[in-house]
PDB file of C-alpha atoms in Angstrom:
ATOM      1  CA  MET A 196      -8.883   1.304   2.561  1.00  0.00           C
ATOM      2  CA  ARG A 197     -11.479   3.434   0.922  1.00  0.00           C
ATOM      3  CA  THR A 198     -14.883   3.852   2.512  1.00  0.00           C
ATOM      4  CA  LYS A 199     -17.499   2.169   0.361  1.00  0.00           C
ATOM      5  CA  THR A 200     -21.212   1.703   0.523  1.00  0.00           C
ATOM      6  CA  PHE A 201     -21.708  -1.113   2.984  1.00  0.00           C
ATOM      7  CA  ARG A 202     -22.949  -4.265   1.328  1.00  0.00           C
ATOM      8  CA  LEU A 203     -23.977  -7.461   3.041  1.00  0.00           C
ATOM      9  CA  TRP A 204     -24.437 -10.419   0.755  1.00  0.00           C
ATOM     10  CA  ALA A 205     -26.297 -13.471   1.991  1.00  0.00           C
ATOM     11  CA  LEU A 206     -24.449 -16.457   0.629  1.00  0.00           C
ATOM     12  CA  ALA A 207     -26.345 -19.447   1.938  1.00  0.00           C
ATOM     13  CA  VAL A 208     -25.958 -21.114  -1.447  1.00  0.00           C
ATOM     14  CA  ILE A 209     -22.311 -20.108  -1.707  1.00  0.00           C
ATOM     15  CA  LEU A 210     -20.756 -20.781   1.674  1.00  0.00           C
ATOM     16  CA  ALA A 211     -20.714 -24.031   3.544  1.00  0.00           C
ATOM     17  CA  SER A 212     -23.820 -24.496   5.615  1.00  0.00           C
ATOM     18  CA  GLY A 213     -22.213 -25.701   8.825  1.00  0.00           C
ATOM     19  CA  ALA A 214     -22.019 -23.004  11.492  1.00  0.00           C
ATOM     20  CA  CYS A 215     -18.736 -22.534  13.352  1.00  0.00           C
ATOM     21  CA  ALA A 216     -18.508 -23.436  16.983  1.00  0.00           C
ATOM     22  CA  ALA A 217     -16.494 -20.312  17.761  1.00  0.00           C
ATOM     23  CA  ASP A 218     -15.197 -17.179  16.113  1.00  0.00           C
ATOM     24  CA  LYS A 219     -11.701 -18.635  16.144  1.00  0.00           C
ATOM     25  CA  ILE A 220     -12.669 -21.378  13.696  1.00  0.00           C
ATOM     26  CA  ALA A 221     -12.629 -20.033  10.151  1.00  0.00           C
ATOM     27  CA  PRO A 222     -15.631 -20.953   8.013  1.00  0.00           C
ATOM     28  CA  LYS A 223     -15.237 -23.303   5.084  1.00  0.00           C
ATOM     29  CA  ILE A 224     -16.085 -21.738   1.754  1.00  0.00           C
ATOM     30  CA  ASP A 225     -16.683 -23.107  -1.710  1.00  0.00           C
ATOM     31  CA  LYS A 226     -14.221 -20.901  -3.576  1.00  0.00           C
ATOM     32  CA  GLN A 227     -15.458 -21.847  -7.032  1.00  0.00           C
ATOM     33  CA  LYS A 228     -19.036 -20.873  -6.223  1.00  0.00           C
ATOM     34  CA  LEU A 229     -17.912 -17.771  -4.349  1.00  0.00           C
ATOM     35  CA  GLU A 230     -15.847 -16.658  -7.337  1.00  0.00           C
ATOM     36  CA  ALA A 231     -18.841 -17.048  -9.641  1.00  0.00           C
ATOM     37  CA  TYR A 232     -21.046 -15.116  -7.213  1.00  0.00           C
ATOM     38  CA  MET A 233     -18.457 -12.368  -6.767  1.00  0.00           C
ATOM     39  CA  ARG A 234     -17.872 -12.074 -10.506  1.00  0.00           C
ATOM     40  CA  TYR A 235     -21.600 -11.530 -10.991  1.00  0.00           C
ATOM     41  CA  ALA A 236     -22.151  -9.260  -7.953  1.00  0.00           C
ATOM     42  CA  GLU A 237     -19.119  -7.030  -8.594  1.00  0.00           C
ATOM     43  CA  GLY A 238     -19.440  -7.192 -12.374  1.00  0.00           C
ATOM     44  CA  TYR A 239     -15.848  -8.251 -13.007  1.00  0.00           C
ATOM     45  CA  ALA A 240     -15.094  -8.673 -16.703  1.00  0.00           C
ATOM     46  CA  ALA A 241     -14.366 -12.116 -18.122  1.00  0.00           C
ATOM     47  CA  GLN A 242     -10.645 -11.422 -18.566  1.00  0.00           C
ATOM     48  CA  VAL A 243     -10.163 -10.749 -14.851  1.00  0.00           C
ATOM     49  CA  SER A 244      -8.567 -13.648 -12.977  1.00  0.00           C
ATOM     50  CA  ILE A 245      -9.784 -14.156  -9.398  1.00  0.00           C
ATOM     51  CA  SER A 246      -7.939 -16.023  -6.658  1.00  0.00           C
ATOM     52  CA  ILE A 247      -9.406 -16.325  -3.157  1.00  0.00           C
ATOM     53  CA  ASP A 248      -7.356 -16.962  -0.007  1.00  0.00           C
ATOM     54  CA  ASP A 249      -8.651 -18.952   2.934  1.00  0.00           C
ATOM     55  CA  PRO A 250     -10.427 -16.821   5.575  1.00  0.00           C
ATOM     56  CA  THR A 251      -8.192 -15.584   8.386  1.00  0.00           C
ATOM     57  CA  ALA A 252      -8.869 -13.996  11.759  1.00  0.00           C
ATOM     58  CA  SER A 253      -9.720 -10.289  11.750  1.00  0.00           C
ATOM     59  CA  SER A 254      -9.800  -7.613  14.425  1.00  0.00           C
ATOM     60  CA  PHE A 255     -13.610  -7.561  14.182  1.00  0.00           C
ATOM     61  CA  LYS A 256     -15.490  -9.994  16.385  1.00  0.00           C
ATOM     62  CA  GLY A 257     -17.693 -12.326  14.401  1.00  0.00           C
ATOM     63  CA  TYR A 258     -15.976 -11.638  11.072  1.00  0.00           C
ATOM     64  CA  PHE A 259     -13.118 -13.269   9.222  1.00  0.00           C
ATOM     65  CA  ARG A 260     -10.895 -11.476   6.733  1.00  0.00           C
ATOM     66  CA  LEU A 261     -10.974 -12.752   3.166  1.00  0.00           C
ATOM     67  CA  LEU A 262      -8.269 -11.570   0.778  1.00  0.00           C
ATOM     68  CA  VAL A 263      -9.167 -11.734  -2.912  1.00  0.00           C
ATOM     69  CA  HIS A 264      -6.486 -11.370  -5.596  1.00  0.00           C
ATOM     70  CA  LEU A 265      -7.589  -9.811  -8.890  1.00  0.00           C
ATOM     71  CA  SER A 266      -5.437  -9.647 -12.000  1.00  0.00           C
ATOM     72  CA  ASN A 267      -5.872  -8.424 -15.541  1.00  0.00           C
ATOM     73  CA  GLY A 268      -2.718  -9.161 -17.518  1.00  0.00           C
ATOM     74  CA  PRO A 269       0.156  -7.389 -15.737  1.00  0.00           C
ATOM     75  CA  HIS A 270      -2.186  -5.422 -13.459  1.00  0.00           C
ATOM     76  CA  LYS A 271      -2.778  -6.842  -9.984  1.00  0.00           C
ATOM     77  CA  VAL A 272      -5.044  -5.632  -7.182  1.00  0.00           C
ATOM     78  CA  ASP A 273      -5.987  -7.199  -3.851  1.00  0.00           C
ATOM     79  CA  ARG A 274      -9.362  -6.560  -2.251  1.00  0.00           C
ATOM     80  CA  VAL A 275     -10.399  -7.292   1.324  1.00  0.00           C
ATOM     81  CA  TYR A 276     -13.811  -8.710   2.140  1.00  0.00           C
ATOM     82  CA  TYR A 277     -15.239 -10.167   5.350  1.00  0.00           C
ATOM     83  CA  VAL A 278     -17.194 -13.324   5.974  1.00  0.00           C
ATOM     84  CA  THR A 279     -19.283 -13.974   9.067  1.00  0.00           C
ATOM     85  CA  ALA A 280     -18.232 -16.674  11.496  1.00  0.00           C
ATOM     86  CA  ASP A 281     -21.212 -18.843  10.555  1.00  0.00           C
ATOM     87  CA  GLY A 282     -20.167 -18.729   6.918  1.00  0.00           C
ATOM     88  CA  GLN A 283     -23.496 -17.373   5.726  1.00  0.00           C
ATOM     89  CA  GLN A 284     -22.829 -13.720   4.923  1.00  0.00           C
ATOM     90  CA  PHE A 285     -20.200 -11.922   2.896  1.00  0.00           C
ATOM     91  CA  VAL A 286     -19.362  -8.267   3.561  1.00  0.00           C
ATOM     92  CA  ASN A 287     -17.902  -5.700   1.183  1.00  0.00           C
ATOM     93  CA  GLY A 288     -17.173  -2.441   2.992  1.00  0.00           C
ATOM     94  CA  ASN A 289     -15.696  -1.019   6.176  1.00  0.00           C
ATOM     95  CA  ILE A 290     -16.591  -2.312   9.631  1.00  0.00           C
ATOM     96  CA  TRP A 291     -16.117   0.267  12.375  1.00  0.00           C
ATOM     97  CA  PRO A 292     -16.501  -0.959  15.976  1.00  0.00           C
ATOM     98  CA  LEU A 293     -17.010   2.204  18.004  1.00  0.00           C
ATOM     99  CA  ASN A 294     -14.682   1.042  20.765  1.00  0.00           C
ATOM    100  CA  GLU A 295     -11.744   0.623  18.355  1.00  0.00           C
ATOM    101  CA  ASN A 296      -9.713   2.814  16.062  1.00  0.00           C
ATOM    102  CA  PRO A 297     -11.597   3.070  12.729  1.00  0.00           C
ATOM    103  CA  PHE A 298      -8.446   2.061  10.852  1.00  0.00           C
ATOM    104  CA  ALA A 299      -7.544  -0.883  13.099  1.00  0.00           C
ATOM    105  CA  ASP A 300      -7.727  -3.491  10.348  1.00  0.00           C
ATOM    106  CA  THR A 301      -5.576  -1.401   8.006  1.00  0.00           C
ATOM    107  CA  LEU A 302      -3.034  -0.799  10.769  1.00  0.00           C
ATOM    108  CA  GLU A 303      -2.900  -4.506  11.529  1.00  0.00           C
ATOM    109  CA  HIS A 304      -1.504  -5.087   8.031  1.00  0.00           C
ATOM    110  CA  MET A 305       0.587  -1.920   7.765  1.00  0.00           C
ATOM    111  CA  PRO A 306       4.328  -2.469   7.253  1.00  0.00           C
ATOM    112  CA  THR A 307       6.580  -0.501   9.585  1.00  0.00           C
ATOM    113  CA  ASP A 308       9.957  -1.382   8.073  1.00  0.00           C
ATOM    114  CA  GLY A 309      11.781   0.530   5.366  1.00  0.00           C
ATOM    115  CA  PRO A 310      13.642   3.824   5.039  1.00  0.00           C
ATOM    116  CA  SER A 311      12.281   6.367   7.494  1.00  0.00           C
ATOM    117  CA  PHE A 312      12.845   9.674   9.212  1.00  0.00           C
ATOM    118  CA  GLY A 313      11.284  11.153  12.325  1.00  0.00           C
ATOM    119  CA  PRO A 314      11.124   9.655  15.827  1.00  0.00           C
ATOM    120  CA  GLU A 315       9.648   6.185  16.386  1.00  0.00           C
ATOM    121  CA  THR A 316       7.679   7.715  19.271  1.00  0.00           C
ATOM    122  CA  ALA A 317       5.935  10.217  16.982  1.00  0.00           C
ATOM    123  CA  LYS A 318       2.166  10.534  17.384  1.00  0.00           C
ATOM    124  CA  ILE A 319       1.664  10.105  13.638  1.00  0.00           C
ATOM    125  CA  THR A 320       3.166   7.491  11.343  1.00  0.00           C
ATOM    126  CA  MET A 321       2.961   8.291   7.648  1.00  0.00           C
ATOM    127  CA  VAL A 322       3.593   5.357   5.307  1.00  0.00           C
ATOM    128  CA  ILE A 323       4.082   6.349   1.669  1.00  0.00           C
ATOM    129  CA  PHE A 324       3.814   3.838  -1.179  1.00  0.00           C
ATOM    130  CA  SER A 325       5.546   5.446  -4.121  1.00  0.00           C
ATOM    131  CA  ASP A 326       7.052   4.910  -7.583  1.00  0.00           C
ATOM    132  CA  PHE A 327      10.212   6.792  -8.577  1.00  0.00           C
ATOM    133  CA  GLU A 328       9.020   7.178 -12.191  1.00  0.00           C
ATOM    134  CA  CYS A 329       5.526   8.446 -11.302  1.00  0.00           C
ATOM    135  CA  PRO A 330       5.232  12.234 -11.867  1.00  0.00           C
ATOM    136  CA  TYR A 331       2.612  12.624  -9.154  1.00  0.00           C
ATOM    137  CA  CYS A 332       4.862  10.773  -6.716  1.00  0.00           C
ATOM    138  CA  ARG A 333       7.513  13.380  -7.533  1.00  0.00           C
ATOM    139  CA  GLU A 334       5.016  16.136  -6.805  1.00  0.00           C
ATOM    140  CA  PHE A 335       3.994  14.616  -3.480  1.00  0.00           C
ATOM    141  CA  ALA A 336       7.601  13.891  -2.507  1.00  0.00           C
ATOM    142  CA  LYS A 337       8.458  17.579  -2.846  1.00  0.00           C
ATOM    143  CA  THR A 338       5.385  18.575  -0.830  1.00  0.00           C
ATOM    144  CA  MET A 339       6.275  16.110   1.908  1.00  0.00           C
ATOM    145  CA  ARG A 340       9.989  16.879   2.062  1.00  0.00           C
ATOM    146  CA  ASP A 341       9.469  20.663   1.974  1.00  0.00           C
ATOM    147  CA  ASN A 342       7.048  20.599   4.899  1.00  0.00           C
ATOM    148  CA  ILE A 343       7.141  17.570   7.223  1.00  0.00           C
ATOM    149  CA  PRO A 344      10.747  17.807   8.522  1.00  0.00           C
ATOM    150  CA  GLN A 345      10.454  21.545   9.170  1.00  0.00           C
ATOM    151  CA  LYS A 346       6.909  21.788  10.524  1.00  0.00           C
ATOM    152  CA  TYR A 347       6.465  18.455  12.319  1.00  0.00           C
ATOM    153  CA  PRO A 348       9.971  17.209  13.238  1.00  0.00           C
ATOM    154  CA  ASP A 349       8.789  15.451  16.403  1.00  0.00           C
ATOM    155  CA  ALA A 350       5.165  14.667  15.580  1.00  0.00           C
ATOM    156  CA  ILE A 351       5.493  12.607  12.392  1.00  0.00           C
ATOM    157  CA  ARG A 352       7.513   9.566  11.416  1.00  0.00           C
ATOM    158  CA  VAL A 353       7.651   8.982   7.641  1.00  0.00           C
ATOM    159  CA  ILE A 354       8.226   5.496   6.213  1.00  0.00           C
ATOM    160  CA  PHE A 355       8.875   4.967   2.499  1.00  0.00           C
ATOM    161  CA  LYS A 356       7.602   1.843   0.739  1.00  0.00           C
ATOM    162  CA  ASP A 357       8.234   0.937  -2.881  1.00  0.00           C
ATOM    163  CA  PHE A 358       5.326   0.352  -5.222  1.00  0.00           C
ATOM    164  CA  PRO A 359       6.822   0.527  -8.739  1.00  0.00           C
ATOM    165  CA  ILE A 360       4.182  -0.126 -11.397  1.00  0.00           C
ATOM    166  CA  ALA A 361       6.403  -1.942 -13.886  1.00  0.00           C
ATOM    167  CA  SER A 362       3.630  -2.388 -16.443  1.00  0.00           C
ATOM    168  CA  MET A 363       3.547   1.397 -16.901  1.00  0.00           C
ATOM    169  CA  HIS A 364       7.005   2.589 -15.844  1.00  0.00           C
ATOM    170  CA  LYS A 365      10.006   0.948 -17.478  1.00  0.00           C
ATOM    171  CA  TRP A 366      12.735   1.994 -15.052  1.00  0.00           C
ATOM    172  CA  ALA A 367      10.806   2.355 -11.782  1.00  0.00           C
ATOM    173  CA  GLU A 368      11.619  -1.119 -10.480  1.00  0.00           C
ATOM    174  CA  ALA A 369      15.337  -0.802 -11.264  1.00  0.00           C
ATOM    175  CA  ALA A 370      15.410   2.577  -9.508  1.00  0.00           C
ATOM    176  CA  ALA A 371      13.684   1.075  -6.468  1.00  0.00           C
ATOM    177  CA  GLU A 372      16.281  -1.707  -6.303  1.00  0.00           C
ATOM    178  CA  ALA A 373      19.086   0.840  -6.672  1.00  0.00           C
ATOM    179  CA  SER A 374      17.704   2.954  -3.822  1.00  0.00           C
ATOM    180  CA  HIS A 375      18.115  -0.012  -1.488  1.00  0.00           C
ATOM    181  CA  CYS A 376      21.612  -0.689  -2.822  1.00  0.00           C
ATOM    182  CA  VAL A 377      22.430   2.882  -1.786  1.00  0.00           C
ATOM    183  CA  GLN A 378      20.697   2.453   1.580  1.00  0.00           C
ATOM    184  CA  ASN A 379      22.615  -0.757   2.292  1.00  0.00           C
ATOM    185  CA  GLN A 380      25.882   1.168   1.985  1.00  0.00           C
ATOM    186  CA  LYS A 381      24.765   4.237   3.920  1.00  0.00           C
ATOM    187  CA  PRO A 382      21.235   4.275   5.411  1.00  0.00           C
ATOM    188  CA  GLU A 383      20.922   8.061   5.556  1.00  0.00           C
ATOM    189  CA  ALA A 384      21.860   8.285   1.855  1.00  0.00           C
ATOM    190  CA  PHE A 385      18.486   6.799   0.911  1.00  0.00           C
ATOM    191  CA  TRP A 386      16.726  10.132   1.394  1.00  0.00           C
ATOM    192  CA  THR A 387      19.424  11.928  -0.582  1.00  0.00           C
ATOM    193  CA  PHE A 388      18.789   9.423  -3.385  1.00  0.00           C
ATOM    194  CA  HIS A 389      15.017   9.856  -2.980  1.00  0.00           C
ATOM    195  CA  ASP A 390      15.269  13.619  -3.432  1.00  0.00           C
ATOM    196  CA  TRP A 391      17.810  13.336  -6.255  1.00  0.00           C
ATOM    197  CA  ILE A 392      15.919  10.785  -8.377  1.00  0.00           C
ATOM    198  CA  PHE A 393      12.680  12.734  -8.147  1.00  0.00           C
ATOM    199  CA  GLU A 394      14.447  16.016  -8.918  1.00  0.00           C
ATOM    200  CA  HIS A 395      16.042  14.484 -12.030  1.00  0.00           C
ATOM    201  CA  GLN A 396      13.098  12.258 -12.965  1.00  0.00           C
ATOM    202  CA  GLN A 397      12.477  13.942 -16.313  1.00  0.00           C
ATOM    203  CA  GLU A 398      16.119  13.501 -17.330  1.00  0.00           C
ATOM    204  CA  VAL A 399      16.159   9.779 -16.583  1.00  0.00           C
ATOM    205  CA  ASN A 400      15.187   7.028 -18.985  1.00  0.00           C
ATOM    206  CA  GLU A 401      15.636   3.283 -19.234  1.00  0.00           C
ATOM    207  CA  GLY A 402      18.826   3.714 -21.249  1.00  0.00           C
ATOM    208  CA  ASN A 403      20.691   6.137 -18.979  1.00  0.00           C
ATOM    209  CA  LEU A 404      19.392   5.115 -15.536  1.00  0.00           C
ATOM    210  CA  ARG A 405      22.411   3.011 -14.592  1.00  0.00           C
ATOM    211  CA  GLU A 406      24.909   5.675 -15.679  1.00  0.00           C
ATOM    212  CA  LYS A 407      23.113   8.402 -13.765  1.00  0.00           C
ATOM    213  CA  ILE A 408      22.790   6.296 -10.609  1.00  0.00           C
ATOM    214  CA  LEU A 409      26.486   5.407 -10.645  1.00  0.00           C
ATOM    215  CA  GLY A 410      27.243   9.108 -11.077  1.00  0.00           C
ATOM    216  CA  PHE A 411      25.138   9.818  -7.993  1.00  0.00           C
ATOM    217  CA  VAL A 412      26.930   7.049  -6.080  1.00  0.00           C
ATOM    218  CA  LYS A 413      30.327   8.562  -6.875  1.00  0.00           C
ATOM    219  CA  ASP A 414      29.141  12.051  -5.930  1.00  0.00           C
ATOM    220  CA  GLN A 415      28.097  10.650  -2.537  1.00  0.00           C
ATOM    221  CA  ASN A 416      31.509   8.990  -2.055  1.00  0.00           C
ATOM    222  CA  LEU A 417      29.912   5.556  -1.976  1.00  0.00           C
ATOM    223  CA  ASP A 418      31.455   2.380  -3.377  1.00  0.00           C
ATOM    224  CA  ALA A 419      30.547   2.331  -7.082  1.00  0.00           C
ATOM    225  CA  ALA A 420      31.719  -1.270  -7.558  1.00  0.00           C
ATOM    226  CA  LYS A 421      29.455  -2.483  -4.752  1.00  0.00           C
ATOM    227  CA  ALA A 422      26.530  -0.492  -6.093  1.00  0.00           C
ATOM    228  CA  SER A 423      27.111  -1.817  -9.608  1.00  0.00           C
ATOM    229  CA  SER A 424      27.234  -5.418  -8.397  1.00  0.00           C
ATOM    230  CA  CYS A 425      24.133  -4.890  -6.255  1.00  0.00           C
ATOM    231  CA  MET A 426      22.185  -3.583  -9.250  1.00  0.00           C
ATOM    232  CA  ASP A 427      23.495  -6.238 -11.665  1.00  0.00           C
ATOM    233  CA  THR A 428      22.570  -9.126  -9.364  1.00  0.00           C
ATOM    234  CA  HIS A 429      19.227  -7.605  -8.309  1.00  0.00           C
ATOM    235  CA  ALA A 430      20.375  -8.126  -4.729  1.00  0.00           C
ATOM    236  CA  THR A 431      17.551  -6.012  -3.313  1.00  0.00           C
ATOM    237  CA  ALA A 432      14.752  -7.290  -5.565  1.00  0.00           C
ATOM    238  CA  GLU A 433      13.186  -9.324  -2.766  1.00  0.00           C
ATOM    239  CA  GLU A 434      12.778  -6.176  -0.664  1.00  0.00           C
ATOM    240  CA  ILE A 435      10.844  -4.582  -3.519  1.00  0.00           C
ATOM    241  CA  ASN A 436       8.688  -7.679  -3.950  1.00  0.00           C
ATOM    242  CA  ARG A 437       7.814  -7.679  -0.241  1.00  0.00           C
ATOM    243  CA  SER A 438       6.861  -4.019  -0.438  1.00  0.00           C
ATOM    244  CA  LEU A 439       4.685  -4.651  -3.497  1.00  0.00           C
ATOM    245  CA  GLU A 440       2.937  -7.525  -1.739  1.00  0.00           C
ATOM    246  CA  ALA A 441       2.328  -5.369   1.344  1.00  0.00           C
ATOM    247  CA  GLY A 442       0.810  -2.701  -0.877  1.00  0.00           C
ATOM    248  CA  ARG A 443      -1.490  -5.166  -2.596  1.00  0.00           C
ATOM    249  CA  GLN A 444      -2.676  -6.454   0.765  1.00  0.00           C
ATOM    250  CA  LEU A 445      -3.601  -2.858   1.573  1.00  0.00           C
ATOM    251  CA  GLN A 446      -5.554  -2.680  -1.710  1.00  0.00           C
ATOM    252  CA  ILE A 447      -3.363  -0.006  -3.272  1.00  0.00           C
ATOM    253  CA  GLN A 448      -4.411   0.835  -6.814  1.00  0.00           C
ATOM    254  CA  GLN A 449      -2.524   4.077  -7.467  1.00  0.00           C
ATOM    255  CA  THR A 450       0.658   5.905  -6.626  1.00  0.00           C
ATOM    256  CA  PRO A 451       1.282   7.712  -4.495  1.00  0.00           C
ATOM    257  CA  THR A 452      -0.860   6.205  -1.766  1.00  0.00           C
ATOM    258  CA  ILE A 453      -0.290   7.576   1.715  1.00  0.00           C
ATOM    259  CA  PHE A 454      -1.421   6.066   5.007  1.00  0.00           C
ATOM    260  CA  LEU A 455      -1.549   8.537   7.869  1.00  0.00           C
ATOM    261  CA  ASN A 456      -2.078   6.497  11.048  1.00  0.00           C
ATOM    262  CA  GLY A 457      -3.946   4.049   8.831  1.00  0.00           C
ATOM    263  CA  ARG A 458      -6.121   6.612   7.060  1.00  0.00           C
ATOM    264  CA  THR A 459      -5.793   6.279   3.270  1.00  0.00           C
ATOM    265  CA  ILE A 460      -4.908   9.338   1.217  1.00  0.00           C
ATOM    266  CA  GLY A 461      -4.712   8.722  -2.520  1.00  0.00           C
ATOM    267  CA  GLY A 462      -2.820  10.868  -4.986  1.00  0.00           C
ATOM    268  CA  ALA A 463      -0.562  13.910  -4.833  1.00  0.00           C
ATOM    269  CA  VAL A 464      -2.637  15.970  -2.435  1.00  0.00           C
ATOM    270  CA  PRO A 465      -1.523  19.585  -1.877  1.00  0.00           C
ATOM    271  CA  TRP A 466       0.009  20.645   1.427  1.00  0.00           C
ATOM    272  CA  ASP A 467      -3.151  22.358   2.663  1.00  0.00           C
ATOM    273  CA  THR A 468      -5.088  19.106   2.291  1.00  0.00           C
ATOM    274  CA  LEU A 469      -2.376  16.964   3.848  1.00  0.00           C
ATOM    275  CA  ASN A 470      -1.932  19.402   6.715  1.00  0.00           C
ATOM    276  CA  ALA A 471      -5.675  19.349   7.406  1.00  0.00           C
ATOM    277  CA  VAL A 472      -5.547  15.553   7.775  1.00  0.00           C
ATOM    278  CA  ILE A 473      -2.484  15.841  10.016  1.00  0.00           C
ATOM    279  CA  GLN A 474      -4.327  18.303  12.248  1.00  0.00           C
ATOM    280  CA  LEU A 475      -7.344  15.992  12.305  1.00  0.00           C
ATOM    281  CA  GLU A 476      -5.137  13.207  13.621  1.00  0.00           C
ATOM    282  CA  LEU A 477      -3.271  15.374  16.110  1.00  0.00           C
ATOM    283  CA  ASN A 478      -6.622  16.515  17.503  1.00  0.00           C
ATOM    284  CA  ARG A 479      -8.284  13.094  17.495  1.00  0.00           C
ATOM    285  CA  PRO A 480     -11.020  12.927  20.163  1.00  0.00           C
ATOM    286  CA  LYS A 481      -9.734  11.244  23.307  1.00  0.00           C
ATOM    287  CA  ASP A 482     -12.538   8.678  23.340  1.00  0.00           C
ATOM    288  CA  ILE A 483     -11.463   7.325  19.939  1.00  0.00           C
ATOM    289  CA  PRO A 484      -8.594   4.851  20.414  1.00  0.00           C
ATOM    290  CA  GLY A 485      -5.330   5.801  18.757  1.00  0.00           C
ATOM    291  CA  PRO A 486      -3.374   3.581  16.394  1.00  0.00           C
ATOM    292  CA  THR A 487      -1.294   0.735  17.661  1.00  0.00           C
ATOM    293  CA  ALA A 488       0.647   0.661  14.871  1.00  0.00           C
ATOM    294  CA  ALA A 489      -4.284  13.876  -8.190  1.00  0.00           C
ATOM    295  CA  LYS A 490      -4.310  10.231  -9.354  1.00  0.00           C
ATOM    296  CA  CYS A 491      -1.395   8.766 -11.180  1.00  0.00           C
ATOM    297  CA  CYS A 492      -0.561   5.320 -12.314  1.00  0.00           C
ATOM    298  CA  GLU A 493      -3.892   3.825 -11.256  1.00  0.00           C
ATOM    299  CA  VAL A 494      -4.376   0.085 -11.649  1.00  0.00           C
ATOM    300  CA  THR A 495      -7.926  -0.651 -12.727  1.00  0.00           C
ATOM    301  CA  ILE A 496      -9.740  -3.959 -12.820  1.00  0.00           C
ATOM    302  CA  PRO A 497     -12.369  -3.910 -15.578  1.00  0.00           C
ATOM    303  CA  THR A 498     -16.029  -4.453 -14.772  1.00  0.00           C
ATOM    304  CA  VAL A 499     -18.942  -4.490 -17.165  1.00  0.00           C
ATOM    305  CA  VAL A 500     -20.304  -1.350 -15.497  1.00  0.00           C
ATOM    306  CA  SER A 501     -18.363   1.589 -14.064  1.00  0.00           C
ATOM    307  CA  LYS A 502     -18.513   2.200 -10.294  1.00  0.00           C
TER     308      LYS A 502
END
């Protein structure tokens, strides 16, 4: 979650006036009025649809998490806000309790399933949301695969999550589904597929994707009939949908987006930059609690003024 200028909006006219008896009781909000206020305050354009979830508990005492779903045609983005327990103030920004990890709220919603390599006991967990058709994802994948396994074999666990942007990339979603068809037959073959699809990305198109994937399957001595059936029936589509939803909850707007122990890194950063962040995490001050758990393909939500 990107660091933003901290904003505290007093919403006495927006949120229900009754104070909560305890932090565990979520405040009642008038969603229609809140949407109107938010549309004005954030400057969202008229064509943007806004849907507001009910407040839920957060890791920050006195604040409840409020997930807001924004959509503009096929483009979807989730944003996280916070509302005070008395229902009178609305917060847009990061809250950092000094006795907690600064990325605690992000980590609370971070998925830990999916194809991975590296030990589960590693000090750093890197979660990568990627799109097989995104050229910058290809660039980052090469950077990651050329360096992490060799230089940090015991210190970093890498988890891959799918975030195909179907509105921009015609075959990304089908490739994501196929990668899980391959994984279901032979888990370790996922990373072979990952490297292969990125290496051949510029040769692949919507028309030849299936043929090329089945060629890969045969080369890996996997069952082509099973893979074909898996792709035809979209047997792994739900896995992709869950990954997309997890990414939206983490407010992902571009691919690749990398989370390194909860810290957001956007875009295909070069190795020197990534390594500097890795070193920052490996040398985290002992009094800061540890975790418990180039732009491409950016989804933008239009506002009347640029931010």
